[in-house]
Amino acid sequence: MTDALATLLDFIRYAASRFDEAGLTFGHSHDNALDEATNLVLASLHQPPDLPSAYAQAHLTCAERLRVLTLIERR
């Protein structure tokens, strides 16, 4: 299922979907799954929260994919 994920945007969308499915509670800094997913994915890649949208189609390396997926599942 996650083999089809390639871009930064793919991982953000996947994380938001997983968070909604899990019924996570938000409240510390974000109040919805999409903002939480964006923050988690960007932070795990050492990118700023205001990363320009032009990077949304950037492909993740194998190591980055593993790191992001691990954090998504942990959250």
PDB file of C-alpha atoms in Angstrom:
ATOM      1  CA  MET A   1       0.000   0.000   0.000  1.00  0.00           C
ATOM      2  CA  THR A   2       2.727   2.480   0.889  1.00  0.00           C
ATOM      3  CA  ASP A   3       4.848   1.461  -2.117  1.00  0.00           C
ATOM      4  CA  ALA A   4       2.848   3.892  -4.258  1.00  0.00           C
ATOM      5  CA  LEU A   5       3.837   6.838  -2.052  1.00  0.00           C
ATOM      6  CA  ALA A   6       6.632   8.851  -3.614  1.00  0.00           C
ATOM      7  CA  THR A   7       6.275  12.604  -3.200  1.00  0.00           C
ATOM      8  CA  LEU A   8       6.182  14.895  -0.213  1.00  0.00           C
ATOM      9  CA  LEU A   9       2.505  15.551  -0.917  1.00  0.00           C
ATOM     10  CA  ASP A  10       1.784  11.804  -1.094  1.00  0.00           C
ATOM     11  CA  PHE A  11       3.176  11.322   2.404  1.00  0.00           C
ATOM     12  CA  ILE A  12       1.323  14.312   3.844  1.00  0.00           C
ATOM     13  CA  ARG A  13      -1.966  13.071   2.404  1.00  0.00           C
ATOM     14  CA  TYR A  14      -1.301   9.522   3.593  1.00  0.00           C
ATOM     15  CA  ALA A  15      -0.466  10.713   7.110  1.00  0.00           C
ATOM     16  CA  ALA A  16      -3.597  12.871   7.297  1.00  0.00           C
ATOM     17  CA  SER A  17      -5.727   9.909   6.192  1.00  0.00           C
ATOM     18  CA  ARG A  18      -4.115   7.591   8.758  1.00  0.00           C
ATOM     19  CA  PHE A  19      -4.597  10.179  11.523  1.00  0.00           C
ATOM     20  CA  ASP A  20      -8.288  10.598  10.639  1.00  0.00           C
ATOM     21  CA  GLU A  21      -8.778   6.808  10.494  1.00  0.00           C
ATOM     22  CA  ALA A  22      -7.164   6.450  13.920  1.00  0.00           C
ATOM     23  CA  GLY A  23      -9.399   9.133  15.421  1.00  0.00           C
ATOM     24  CA  LEU A  24      -6.439  11.041  16.813  1.00  0.00           C
ATOM     25  CA  THR A  25      -6.999  13.983  19.104  1.00  0.00           C
ATOM     26  CA  PHE A  26      -5.315  17.265  18.246  1.00  0.00           C
ATOM     27  CA  GLY A  27      -4.778  20.291  20.378  1.00  0.00           C
ATOM     28  CA  HIS A  28      -1.190  21.121  21.225  1.00  0.00           C
ATOM     29  CA  SER A  29      -0.318  23.087  18.114  1.00  0.00           C
ATOM     30  CA  HIS A  30      -2.665  21.823  15.390  1.00  0.00           C
ATOM     31  CA  ASP A  31      -6.389  21.203  15.389  1.00  0.00           C
ATOM     32  CA  ASN A  32      -6.762  18.935  12.371  1.00  0.00           C
ATOM     33  CA  ALA A  33      -5.171  15.916  10.718  1.00  0.00           C
ATOM     34  CA  LEU A  34      -3.859  17.748   7.656  1.00  0.00           C
ATOM     35  CA  ASP A  35      -1.931  20.369   9.630  1.00  0.00           C
ATOM     36  CA  GLU A  36      -0.594  17.698  11.993  1.00  0.00           C
ATOM     37  CA  ALA A  37       0.487  15.541   9.039  1.00  0.00           C
ATOM     38  CA  THR A  38       2.167  18.452   7.284  1.00  0.00           C
ATOM     39  CA  ASN A  39       4.095  19.363  10.409  1.00  0.00           C
ATOM     40  CA  LEU A  40       5.163  15.776  11.131  1.00  0.00           C
ATOM     41  CA  VAL A  41       6.330  15.059   7.578  1.00  0.00           C
ATOM     42  CA  LEU A  42       8.197  18.342   7.137  1.00  0.00           C
ATOM     43  CA  ALA A  43       9.810  18.169  10.576  1.00  0.00           C
ATOM     44  CA  SER A  44      10.951  14.588   9.993  1.00  0.00           C
ATOM     45  CA  LEU A  45      12.699  15.762   6.823  1.00  0.00           C
ATOM     46  CA  HIS A  46      14.268  18.749   8.599  1.00  0.00           C
ATOM     47  CA  GLN A  47      12.281  21.201   6.485  1.00  0.00           C
ATOM     48  CA  PRO A  48      10.635  24.439   7.631  1.00  0.00           C
ATOM     49  CA  PRO A  49       6.860  24.533   8.154  1.00  0.00           C
ATOM     50  CA  ASP A  50       6.575  27.219   5.478  1.00  0.00           C
ATOM     51  CA  LEU A  51       8.347  25.195   2.786  1.00  0.00           C
ATOM     52  CA  PRO A  52       7.287  26.556  -0.629  1.00  0.00           C
ATOM     53  CA  SER A  53       4.593  24.488  -2.326  1.00  0.00           C
ATOM     54  CA  ALA A  54       6.920  23.903  -5.297  1.00  0.00           C
ATOM     55  CA  TYR A  55       8.532  21.165  -3.192  1.00  0.00           C
ATOM     56  CA  ALA A  56       5.262  19.207  -2.883  1.00  0.00           C
ATOM     57  CA  GLN A  57       6.217  17.020  -5.849  1.00  0.00           C
ATOM     58  CA  ALA A  58       9.727  16.285  -4.555  1.00  0.00           C
ATOM     59  CA  HIS A  59      10.441  12.553  -4.292  1.00  0.00           C
ATOM     60  CA  LEU A  60      11.674  11.130  -0.995  1.00  0.00           C
ATOM     61  CA  THR A  61      14.711   8.887  -0.768  1.00  0.00           C
ATOM     62  CA  CYS A  62      14.331   5.353   0.602  1.00  0.00           C
ATOM     63  CA  ALA A  63      15.766   6.434   3.958  1.00  0.00           C
ATOM     64  CA  GLU A  64      13.412   9.428   4.132  1.00  0.00           C
ATOM     65  CA  ARG A  65      10.417   7.254   3.262  1.00  0.00           C
ATOM     66  CA  LEU A  66      11.241   4.825   6.060  1.00  0.00           C
ATOM     67  CA  ARG A  67      11.749   7.630   8.594  1.00  0.00           C
ATOM     68  CA  VAL A  68       8.460   9.328   7.682  1.00  0.00           C
ATOM     69  CA  LEU A  69       6.439   6.098   7.669  1.00  0.00           C
ATOM     70  CA  THR A  70       7.870   5.103  11.046  1.00  0.00           C
ATOM     71  CA  LEU A  71       6.829   8.426  12.566  1.00  0.00           C
ATOM     72  CA  ILE A  72       3.367   8.277  11.002  1.00  0.00           C
ATOM     73  CA  GLU A  73       2.742   4.854  12.503  1.00  0.00           C
ATOM     74  CA  ARG A  74       4.172   5.906  15.867  1.00  0.00           C
ATOM     75  CA  ARG A  75       1.890   8.947  16.000  1.00  0.00           C
TER      76      ARG A  75
END
